[in-house]
XYZ file of C-alpha atoms in Angstrom:
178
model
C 0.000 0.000 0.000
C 1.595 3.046 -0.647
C 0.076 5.912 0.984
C 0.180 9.490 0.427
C 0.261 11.723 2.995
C -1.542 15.024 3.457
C 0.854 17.731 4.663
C 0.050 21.301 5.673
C 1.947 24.099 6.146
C 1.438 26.768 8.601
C 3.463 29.632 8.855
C 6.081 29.473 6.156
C 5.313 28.545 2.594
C 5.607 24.940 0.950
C 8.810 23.279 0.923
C 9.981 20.428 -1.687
C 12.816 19.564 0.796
C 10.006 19.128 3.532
C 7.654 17.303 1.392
C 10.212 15.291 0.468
C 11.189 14.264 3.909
C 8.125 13.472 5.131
C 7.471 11.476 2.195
C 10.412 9.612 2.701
C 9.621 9.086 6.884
C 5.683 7.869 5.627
C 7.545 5.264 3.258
C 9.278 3.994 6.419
C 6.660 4.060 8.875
C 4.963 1.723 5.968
C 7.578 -0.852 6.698
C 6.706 -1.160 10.475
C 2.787 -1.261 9.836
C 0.737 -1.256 6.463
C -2.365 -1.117 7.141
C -2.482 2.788 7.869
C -5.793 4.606 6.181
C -4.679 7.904 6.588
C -2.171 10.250 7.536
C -1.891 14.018 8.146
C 1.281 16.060 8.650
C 1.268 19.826 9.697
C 4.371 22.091 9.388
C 4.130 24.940 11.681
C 7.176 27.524 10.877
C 8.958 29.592 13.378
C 7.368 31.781 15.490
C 9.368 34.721 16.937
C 8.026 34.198 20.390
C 8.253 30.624 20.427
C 12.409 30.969 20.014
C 11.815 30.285 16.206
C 11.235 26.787 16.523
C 9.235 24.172 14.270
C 6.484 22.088 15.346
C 5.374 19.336 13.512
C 1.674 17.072 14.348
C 0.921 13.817 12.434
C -2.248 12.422 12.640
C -2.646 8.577 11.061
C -5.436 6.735 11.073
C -5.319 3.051 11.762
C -7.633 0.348 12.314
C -10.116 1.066 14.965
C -7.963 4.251 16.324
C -6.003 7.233 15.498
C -2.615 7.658 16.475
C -1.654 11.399 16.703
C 1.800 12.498 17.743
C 2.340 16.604 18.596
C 5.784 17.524 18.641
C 6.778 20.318 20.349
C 10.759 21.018 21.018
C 11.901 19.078 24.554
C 14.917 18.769 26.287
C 15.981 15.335 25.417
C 17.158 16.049 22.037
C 20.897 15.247 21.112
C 23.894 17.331 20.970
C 25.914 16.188 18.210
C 26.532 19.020 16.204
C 26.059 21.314 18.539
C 29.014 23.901 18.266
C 28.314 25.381 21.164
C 31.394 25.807 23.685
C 28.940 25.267 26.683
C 26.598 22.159 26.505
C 23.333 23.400 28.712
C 19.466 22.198 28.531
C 18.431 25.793 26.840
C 20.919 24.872 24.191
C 19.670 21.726 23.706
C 16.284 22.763 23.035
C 16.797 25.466 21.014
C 19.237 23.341 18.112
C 16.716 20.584 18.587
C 14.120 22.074 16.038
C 15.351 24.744 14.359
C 15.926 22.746 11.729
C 12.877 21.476 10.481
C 14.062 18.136 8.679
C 15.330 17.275 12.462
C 11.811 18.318 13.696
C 10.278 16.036 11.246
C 12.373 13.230 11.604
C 11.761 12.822 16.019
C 7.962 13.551 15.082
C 8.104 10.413 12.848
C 10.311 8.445 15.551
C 7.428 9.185 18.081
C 5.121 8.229 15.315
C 7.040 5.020 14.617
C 7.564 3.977 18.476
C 3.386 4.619 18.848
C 3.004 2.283 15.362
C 4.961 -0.585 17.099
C 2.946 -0.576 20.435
C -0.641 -0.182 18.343
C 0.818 -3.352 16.355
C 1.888 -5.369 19.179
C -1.593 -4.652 20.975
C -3.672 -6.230 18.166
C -1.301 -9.314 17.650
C -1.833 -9.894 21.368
C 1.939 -9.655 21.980
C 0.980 -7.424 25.398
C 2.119 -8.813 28.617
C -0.038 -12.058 29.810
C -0.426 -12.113 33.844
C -0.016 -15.726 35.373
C -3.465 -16.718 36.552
C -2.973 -16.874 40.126
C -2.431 -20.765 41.994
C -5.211 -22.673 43.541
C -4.209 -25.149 46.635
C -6.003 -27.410 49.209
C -4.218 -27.742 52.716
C -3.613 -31.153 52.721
C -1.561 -31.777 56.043
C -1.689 -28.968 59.043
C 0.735 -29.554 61.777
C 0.032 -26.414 63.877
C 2.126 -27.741 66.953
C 5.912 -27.536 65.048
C 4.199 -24.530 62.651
C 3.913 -26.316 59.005
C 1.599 -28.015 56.754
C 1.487 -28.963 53.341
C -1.223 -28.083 50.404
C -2.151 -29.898 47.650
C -2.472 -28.194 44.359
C -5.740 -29.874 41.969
C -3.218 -31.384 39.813
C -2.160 -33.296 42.754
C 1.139 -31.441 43.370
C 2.189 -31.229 46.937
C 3.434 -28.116 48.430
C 5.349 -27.745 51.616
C 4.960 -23.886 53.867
C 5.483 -22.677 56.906
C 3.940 -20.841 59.824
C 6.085 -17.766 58.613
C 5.145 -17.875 54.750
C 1.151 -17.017 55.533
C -0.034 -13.533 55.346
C -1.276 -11.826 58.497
C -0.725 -13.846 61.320
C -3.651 -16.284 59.529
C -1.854 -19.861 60.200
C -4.264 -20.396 63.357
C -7.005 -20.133 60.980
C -5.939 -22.429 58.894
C -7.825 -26.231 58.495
C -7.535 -29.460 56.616
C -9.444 -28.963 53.085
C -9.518 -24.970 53.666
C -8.871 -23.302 49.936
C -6.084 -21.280 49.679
């Protein structure tokens, strides 16, 4: 399926460079999950009092939801080519996205880390919980503090006065479910 993306932009005028980037970051969000129906991108330019950073939002549609991922700049971008002689968090945000490709490309890395969860959720691939043990006690000998249960596969299991919750060992009696 090769989908084609609607992108807006806001603030600046059209950009082939930008087009072309996000066209290239759809074609590889295709490879982690096909069966997208739609997909929105909006290019919001620099704004003066927003430090003249971009801001990019991508809306897909998928089966049965939409994903939607708003970037805005953060602090945990990298500092690679940062030229900078001191290395600070207001540094880091600002060279984060003032480069729009670099804006584009985290949005679709959000994008892509969202697509991978949504995919793993409808192959059932989300952690299963073990359904919690069923025992009989089977043997109580309350005068040395131990017993034993038996489990219904016939399994039997040896505790002490120590390993029950709250004190409850007086309570306990031969065939009591546990």
């Amino acid at each position: 399926m090769n989908l084609t993306p609607q992108i807006t932009f806001r603030s600046m005028k059209s950009q082939p460079r930008l087009e072309e980037a996000v066209l290239k970051e759809t074609a590889r969000l295709e490879r982690f999950f096909d069966r997208m129906t739609s997909c929105r991108v909006m290019i919001q330019g620099p704004k003066r009092q927003q430090r003249n950073l971009y801001h990019v939002r991508i809306d897909i549609g998928v089966p049965k939801e939409r994903l939607v991922v708003d970037h805005h700049p953060s602090l945990h971008g990298t500092l690679q080519d940062l030229e900078a002689p001191r290395k600070s968090k207001q540094t880091n945000l600002e060279r984060s996205h003032r480069d729009a490709i670099r804006a584009i490309h985290d949005a679709f890395g959000e994008m892509r880390r969202r697509l991978q969860d949504y995919a793993r959720r409808m192959r059932g691939l989300t952690k299963q919980h073990e359904p919690s043990m069923r025992a009989k006690v089977a043997k109580l000998f309350p005068e040395t503090g131990y017993g034993f249960l038996e489990t219904p596969e016939g399994r039997e299991i040896y505790f002490h006065r120590n390993s029950v919750l709250d004190g409850g060992f007086e309570h306990l009696r031969i065939g009591s479910e546990v």
